[in-house]
Coordinates of C-alpha atoms in Angstrom, one line a residue:
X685 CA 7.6 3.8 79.5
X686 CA 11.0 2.9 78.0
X687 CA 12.5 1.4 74.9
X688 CA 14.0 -1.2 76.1
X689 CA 12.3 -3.0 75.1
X690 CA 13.4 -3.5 73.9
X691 CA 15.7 -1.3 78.0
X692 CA 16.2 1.4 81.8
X693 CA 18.6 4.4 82.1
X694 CA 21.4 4.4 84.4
X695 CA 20.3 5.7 88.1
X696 CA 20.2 9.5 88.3
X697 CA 18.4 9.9 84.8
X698 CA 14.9 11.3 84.5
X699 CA 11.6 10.0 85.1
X700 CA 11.9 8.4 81.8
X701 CA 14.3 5.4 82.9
X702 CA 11.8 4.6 85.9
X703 CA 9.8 3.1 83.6
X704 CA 11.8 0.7 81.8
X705 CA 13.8 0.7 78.7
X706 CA 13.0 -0.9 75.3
X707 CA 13.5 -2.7 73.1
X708 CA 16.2 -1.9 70.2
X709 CA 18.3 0.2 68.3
X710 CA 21.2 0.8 66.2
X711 CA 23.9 -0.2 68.5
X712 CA 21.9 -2.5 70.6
X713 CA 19.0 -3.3 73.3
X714 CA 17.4 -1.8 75.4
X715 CA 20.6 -0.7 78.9
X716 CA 21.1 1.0 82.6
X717 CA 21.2 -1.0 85.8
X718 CA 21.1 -4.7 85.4
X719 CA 20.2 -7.6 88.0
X720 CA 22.6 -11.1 88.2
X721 CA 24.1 -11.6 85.1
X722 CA 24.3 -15.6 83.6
X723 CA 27.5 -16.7 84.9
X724 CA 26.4 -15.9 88.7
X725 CA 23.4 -18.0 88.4
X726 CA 25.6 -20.8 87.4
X727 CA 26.0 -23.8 89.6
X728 CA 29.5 -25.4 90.0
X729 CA 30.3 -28.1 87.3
X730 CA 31.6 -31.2 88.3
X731 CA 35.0 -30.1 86.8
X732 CA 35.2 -27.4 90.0
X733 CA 33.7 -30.0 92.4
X734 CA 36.4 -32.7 91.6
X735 CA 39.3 -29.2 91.7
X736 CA 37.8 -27.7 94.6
X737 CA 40.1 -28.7 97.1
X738 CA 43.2 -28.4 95.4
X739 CA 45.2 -24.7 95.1
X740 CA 44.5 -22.6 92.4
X741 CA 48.4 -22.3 91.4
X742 CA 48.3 -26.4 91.5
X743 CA 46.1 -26.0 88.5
X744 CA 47.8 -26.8 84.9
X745 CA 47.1 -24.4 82.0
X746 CA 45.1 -27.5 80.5
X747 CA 42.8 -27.8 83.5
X748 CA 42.0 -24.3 83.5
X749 CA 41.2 -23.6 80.3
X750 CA 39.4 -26.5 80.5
X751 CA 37.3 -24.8 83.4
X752 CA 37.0 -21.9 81.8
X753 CA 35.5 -23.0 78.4
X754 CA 33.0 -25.2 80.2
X755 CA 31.9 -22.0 82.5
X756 CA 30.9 -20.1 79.1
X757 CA 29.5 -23.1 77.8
X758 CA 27.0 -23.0 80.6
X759 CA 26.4 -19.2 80.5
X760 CA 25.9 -19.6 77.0
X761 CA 23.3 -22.4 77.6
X762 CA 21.8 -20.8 80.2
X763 CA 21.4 -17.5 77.7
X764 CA 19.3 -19.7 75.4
X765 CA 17.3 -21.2 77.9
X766 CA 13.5 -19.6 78.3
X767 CA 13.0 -18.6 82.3
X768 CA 9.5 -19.5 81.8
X769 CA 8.4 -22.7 79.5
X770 CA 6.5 -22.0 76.7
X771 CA 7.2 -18.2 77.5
X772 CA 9.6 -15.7 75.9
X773 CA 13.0 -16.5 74.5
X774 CA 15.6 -15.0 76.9
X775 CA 17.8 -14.8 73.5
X776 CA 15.1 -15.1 70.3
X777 CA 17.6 -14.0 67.6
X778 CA 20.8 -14.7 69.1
X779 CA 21.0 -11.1 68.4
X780 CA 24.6 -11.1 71.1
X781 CA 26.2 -12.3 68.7
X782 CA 25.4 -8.8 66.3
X783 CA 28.4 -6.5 66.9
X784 CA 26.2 -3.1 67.1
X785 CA 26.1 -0.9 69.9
X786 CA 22.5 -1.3 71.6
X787 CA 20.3 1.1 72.4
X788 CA 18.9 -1.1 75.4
X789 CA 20.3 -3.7 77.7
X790 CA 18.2 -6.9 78.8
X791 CA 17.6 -7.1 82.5
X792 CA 17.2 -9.3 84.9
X793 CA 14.4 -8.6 87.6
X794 CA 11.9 -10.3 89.8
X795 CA 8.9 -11.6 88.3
X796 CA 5.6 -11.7 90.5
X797 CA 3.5 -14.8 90.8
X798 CA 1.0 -12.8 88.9
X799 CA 3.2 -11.9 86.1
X800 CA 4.9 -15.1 85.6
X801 CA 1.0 -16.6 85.4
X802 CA 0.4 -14.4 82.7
X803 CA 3.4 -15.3 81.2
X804 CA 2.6 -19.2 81.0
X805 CA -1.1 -18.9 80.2
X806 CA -1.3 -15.9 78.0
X807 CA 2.0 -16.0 75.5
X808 CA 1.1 -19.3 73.9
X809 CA -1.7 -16.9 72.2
X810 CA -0.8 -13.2 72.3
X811 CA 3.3 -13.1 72.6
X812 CA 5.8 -13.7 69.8
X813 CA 9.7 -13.8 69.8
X814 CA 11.7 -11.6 67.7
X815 CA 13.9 -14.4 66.0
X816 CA 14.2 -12.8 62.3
X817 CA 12.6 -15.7 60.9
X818 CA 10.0 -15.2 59.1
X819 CA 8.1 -11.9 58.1
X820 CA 4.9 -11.2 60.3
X821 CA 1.5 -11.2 59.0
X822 CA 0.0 -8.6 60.7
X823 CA -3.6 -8.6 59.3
X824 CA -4.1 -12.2 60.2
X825 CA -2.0 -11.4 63.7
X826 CA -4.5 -8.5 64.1
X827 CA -7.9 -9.9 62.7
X828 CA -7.4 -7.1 59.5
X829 CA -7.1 -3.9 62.5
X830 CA -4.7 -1.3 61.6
X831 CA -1.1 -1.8 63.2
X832 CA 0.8 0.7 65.3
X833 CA 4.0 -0.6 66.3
X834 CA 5.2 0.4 70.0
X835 CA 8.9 -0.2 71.6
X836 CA 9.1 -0.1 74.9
X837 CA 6.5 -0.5 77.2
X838 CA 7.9 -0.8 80.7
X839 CA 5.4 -1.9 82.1
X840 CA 2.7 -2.1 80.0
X841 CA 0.3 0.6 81.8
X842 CA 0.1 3.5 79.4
X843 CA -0.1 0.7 76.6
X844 CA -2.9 -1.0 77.9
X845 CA -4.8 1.9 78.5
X846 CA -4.5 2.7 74.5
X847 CA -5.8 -0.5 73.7
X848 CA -8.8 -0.6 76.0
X849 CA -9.4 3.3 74.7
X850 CA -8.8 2.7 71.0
X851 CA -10.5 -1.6 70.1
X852 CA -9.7 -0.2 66.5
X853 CA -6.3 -0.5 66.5
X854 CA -4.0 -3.0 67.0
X855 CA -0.3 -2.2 69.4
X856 CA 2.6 -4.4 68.8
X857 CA 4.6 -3.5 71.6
X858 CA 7.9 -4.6 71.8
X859 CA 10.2 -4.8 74.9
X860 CA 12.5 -7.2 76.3
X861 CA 11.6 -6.9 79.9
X862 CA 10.0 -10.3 81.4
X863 CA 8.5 -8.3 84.4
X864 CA 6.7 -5.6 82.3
X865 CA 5.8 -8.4 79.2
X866 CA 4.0 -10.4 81.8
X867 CA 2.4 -7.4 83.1
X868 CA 1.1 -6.3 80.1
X869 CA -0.7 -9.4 79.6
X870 CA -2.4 -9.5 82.2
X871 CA -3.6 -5.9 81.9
X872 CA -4.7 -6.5 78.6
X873 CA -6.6 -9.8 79.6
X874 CA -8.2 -7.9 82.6
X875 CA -9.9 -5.3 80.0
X876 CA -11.4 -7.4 77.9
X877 CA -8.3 -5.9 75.3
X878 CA -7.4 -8.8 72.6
X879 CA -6.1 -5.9 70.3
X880 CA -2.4 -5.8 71.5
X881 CA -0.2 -8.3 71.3
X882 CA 3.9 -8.5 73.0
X883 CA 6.8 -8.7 71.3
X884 CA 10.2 -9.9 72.8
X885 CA 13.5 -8.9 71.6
X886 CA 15.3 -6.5 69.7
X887 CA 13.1 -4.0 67.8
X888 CA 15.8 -3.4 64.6
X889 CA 15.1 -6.9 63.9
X890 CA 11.9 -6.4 63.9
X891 CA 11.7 -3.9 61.6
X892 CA 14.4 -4.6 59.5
X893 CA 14.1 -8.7 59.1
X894 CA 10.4 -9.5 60.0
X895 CA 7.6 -6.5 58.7
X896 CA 6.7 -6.1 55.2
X897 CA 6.8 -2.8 53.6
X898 CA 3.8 -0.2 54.7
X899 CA 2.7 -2.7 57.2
X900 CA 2.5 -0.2 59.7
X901 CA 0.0 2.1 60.6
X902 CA 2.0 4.6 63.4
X903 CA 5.0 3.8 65.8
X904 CA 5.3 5.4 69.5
X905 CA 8.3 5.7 71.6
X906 CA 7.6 7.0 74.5
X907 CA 10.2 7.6 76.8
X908 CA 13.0 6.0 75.6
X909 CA 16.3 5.9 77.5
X910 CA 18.1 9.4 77.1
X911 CA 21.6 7.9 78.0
X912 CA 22.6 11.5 78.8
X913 CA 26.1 11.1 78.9
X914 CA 28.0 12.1 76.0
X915 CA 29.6 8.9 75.4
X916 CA 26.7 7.4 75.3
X917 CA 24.4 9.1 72.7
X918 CA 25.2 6.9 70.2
X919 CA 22.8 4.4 72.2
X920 CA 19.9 6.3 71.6
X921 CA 17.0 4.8 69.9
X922 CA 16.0 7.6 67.7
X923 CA 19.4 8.0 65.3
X924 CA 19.3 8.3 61.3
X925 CA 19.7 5.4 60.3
X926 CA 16.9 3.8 62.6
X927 CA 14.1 6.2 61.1
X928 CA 15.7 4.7 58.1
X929 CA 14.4 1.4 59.0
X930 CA 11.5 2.5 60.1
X931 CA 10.5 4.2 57.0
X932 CA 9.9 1.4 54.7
X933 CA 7.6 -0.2 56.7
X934 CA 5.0 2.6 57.2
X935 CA 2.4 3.3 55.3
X936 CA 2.2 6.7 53.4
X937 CA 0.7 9.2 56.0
X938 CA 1.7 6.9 59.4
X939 CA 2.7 9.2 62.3
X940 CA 5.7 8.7 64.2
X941 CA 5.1 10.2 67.6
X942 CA 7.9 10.8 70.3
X943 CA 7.9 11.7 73.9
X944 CA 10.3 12.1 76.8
X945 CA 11.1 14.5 79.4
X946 CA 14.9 15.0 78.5
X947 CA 15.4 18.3 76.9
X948 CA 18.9 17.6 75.3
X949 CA 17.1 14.0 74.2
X950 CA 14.2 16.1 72.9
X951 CA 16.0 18.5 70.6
X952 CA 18.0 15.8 69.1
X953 CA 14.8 13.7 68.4
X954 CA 13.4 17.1 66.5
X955 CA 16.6 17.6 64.5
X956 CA 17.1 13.8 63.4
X957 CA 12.9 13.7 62.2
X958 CA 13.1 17.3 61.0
X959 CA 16.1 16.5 58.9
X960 CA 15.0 13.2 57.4
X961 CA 13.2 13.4 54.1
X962 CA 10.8 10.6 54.8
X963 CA 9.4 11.9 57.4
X964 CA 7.1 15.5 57.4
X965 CA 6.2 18.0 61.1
X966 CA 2.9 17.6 61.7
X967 CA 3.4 21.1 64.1
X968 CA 2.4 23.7 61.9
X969 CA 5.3 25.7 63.8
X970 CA 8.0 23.1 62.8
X971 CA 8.4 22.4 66.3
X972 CA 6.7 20.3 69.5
X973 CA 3.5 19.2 69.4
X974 CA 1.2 19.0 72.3
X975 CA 0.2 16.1 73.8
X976 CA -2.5 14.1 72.0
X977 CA -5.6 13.0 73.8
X978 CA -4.8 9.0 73.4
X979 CA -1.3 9.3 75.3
X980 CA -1.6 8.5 78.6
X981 CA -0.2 10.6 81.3
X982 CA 1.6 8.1 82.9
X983 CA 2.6 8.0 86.8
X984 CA 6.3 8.3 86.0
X985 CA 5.6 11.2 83.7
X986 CA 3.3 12.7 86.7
X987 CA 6.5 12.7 89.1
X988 CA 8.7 13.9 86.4
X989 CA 6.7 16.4 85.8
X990 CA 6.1 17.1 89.7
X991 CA 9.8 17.3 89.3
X992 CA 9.4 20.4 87.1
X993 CA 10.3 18.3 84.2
X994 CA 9.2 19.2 80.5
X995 CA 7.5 16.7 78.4
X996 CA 7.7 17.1 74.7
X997 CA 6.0 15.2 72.5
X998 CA 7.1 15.2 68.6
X999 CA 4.7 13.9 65.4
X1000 CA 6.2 13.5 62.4
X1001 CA 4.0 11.7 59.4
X1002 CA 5.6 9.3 56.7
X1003 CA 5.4 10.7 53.4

C-alpha cells in the first residue's frame, strides 16, 4: 500500500512503491513516476491554429506571451476539471497552490472500465473530496462506528480486506490515486463492506482543516513512500510536525500503527514516534512490534519479502 494517497516511489525503490503512494504530508502529496502531465493532454487553441504556419522567430513578444498565458490557462482548467463526472476532484483543495514540499505526487494512470464504473456509480454515496471546507462528521459518515483513518491505499486490497474482517470499524482511507479509489470501491461493494469510505486529496488537510478533535479511533500507514535518497527525506510522510497534526485528532489511547519494508525508513519512523510526547511504544521492548493479526499480508509485501526484505511494523498509542 502507499501514502500517496494521498502517492509511488521512484523506480528502483522497495516493494513498498509497487503499491502506490498516498496521500499527504508536510511538504506535499503523495510522488515517484508520473503518467502525461496537463499541458500534453492539451489540444491546440485557436491562437496556435491561426500561427501555425507562420515561423516561430516571425512571432512578436505580444503574440507569444499571448500563447503562452492562454496554454496555462488551459492546463489550469484542465487541473480543475473531474476525469470522471460526479467523481473525484482532480484538484479538491486547490492544494498546488500550498508552497509545502509534498510527501506524494498525483499521478496519472489508466483507469479500467471496471474501475471507472465504480467510480461513477459508487462515489456519489461512499467518496468525499478533501476541499478543507467544512469539518467531517464522522459518526453520521460512519452510522456511530468507531473511525480509523488510513492514507494510502494503493489499491485498495489490504484495505478492503480490514473492512470485510473488522464490520465494527469504520476506514477512511485517503489516497489520491483514481485507479486504486475506484478499485477500492468496488472491492468494498463486492463484500457486502459499507464500513469504509474514500477519501481524495491531500491527507494534511484532512487532518488539519476538516476532523474534529479526538475524532479518531487509530491511523495506519502502511507502506508509505521511503523516498530513499537523501535529498528527499524531507518528503516523507511520518516527520514531527505531521504526528503533530495527527495528535489532536485522536482519541486518548488510539494506536498509530506503521509498516514498511525500508530499514533506513523504519528506524526514522521509530525515532520520530519514540521521540514525540504525544505518542507512547506499545512494544514492551521500546522497539518493533510484530505484525498484528488484522494487517493483511499483502502481495507486494510477499515479493518484498521473497526479496529478503524486512517488514517492520511500529504501534505507538495516543496519550
Amino acid at each position: 500500500m502507499s501514502e500517496q494517497p494521498l502517492n509511488p516511489s521512484p523506480a528502483g525503490t522497495p516493494d513498498d512503491a509497487a503499491a502506490g503512494t498516498a496521500p499527504v504530508a508536510p511538504g506535499p502529496s503523495a510522488s515517484g513516476p508520473t503518467g502525461s502531465t496537463a499541458a500534453d493532454a492539451l489540444p491546440a487553441g485557436p491562437a496556435a491554429d491561426a500561427t501555425s504556419d507562420a515561423a516561430p522567430d516571425a512571432l512578436s513578444d505580444e503574440d507569444a506571451a499571448a500563447r503562452r498565458a492562454a496554454s496555462f490557462e488551459r492546463a489550469r482548467r484542465l487541473r480543475q476539471e473531474p476525469r470522471f463526472p460526479g467523481g473525484p476532484a482532480a484538484d479538491p483543495a486547490g492544494s498546488h497552490h500550498e508552497r509545502r514540499i509534498r510527501s506524494f505526487q498525483p499521478r496519472r494512470s489508466r483507469v479500467t472500465t471496471g474501475q471507472q464504473e465504480s467510480l461513477e456509480r459508487l462515489w456519489p454515496q461512499w467518496g468525499l473530496d478533501i476541499d478543507g471546507k467544512r469539518v467531517l462528521d464522522l459518526a453520521e459518515l460512519f452510522g456511530g462506528l468507531p473511525v480509523v483513518l488510513e492514507i494510502g491505499f494503493g489499491m485498495g486490497e489490504a484495505t478492503a480486506q480490514m473492512a470485510a474482517d473488522d464490520p465494527g470499524t469504520g476506514i477512511l482511507a485517503v489516497d489520491v490515486h483514481t485507479p486504486g479509489q475506484g478499485n477500492l470501491l468496488g472491492l468494498a461493494e463486492k463484500a457486502g463492506s459499507t464500513n469504509v469510505r474514500v477519501a481524495n486529496g491531500d491527507a494534511v488537510i484532512l487532518l488539519r482543516e476538516m476532523l474534529a478533535p479526538e475524532s479518531l479511533d487509530g491511523l495506519r500507514v502502511y507502506f508509505p513512500d521511503p523516498w530513499p535518497k537523501a535529498r528527499h527525506h524531507k518528503r516523507r510522510l511520518i516527520q514531527p510536525d505531521f504526528l503533530d497534526l495527527v495528535a489532536p485528532v485522536l482519541r486518548p489511547g488510539a494506536i498509530v500503527h506503521c509498516a514498511t519494508d525500508w530499514e533506513p525508513y523504519a528506524e526514522q519512523m521509530l525515532e520520530v514516534l519514540t521521540a514525540h510526547p504525544r505518542f507512547e511504544n506499545t512494544a514492551a521492548d521500546g522497539g518493533y512490534a510484530p505484525r498484528p493479526a488484522f494487517r493483511p499480508l499483502t502481495r507486494f509485501e510477499g515479493q518484498g519479502l521473497d526479496k529478503g526484505h524486512v517488514v517492520h511494523d511500529l504501534l505507538f498509542a495516543r496519550v
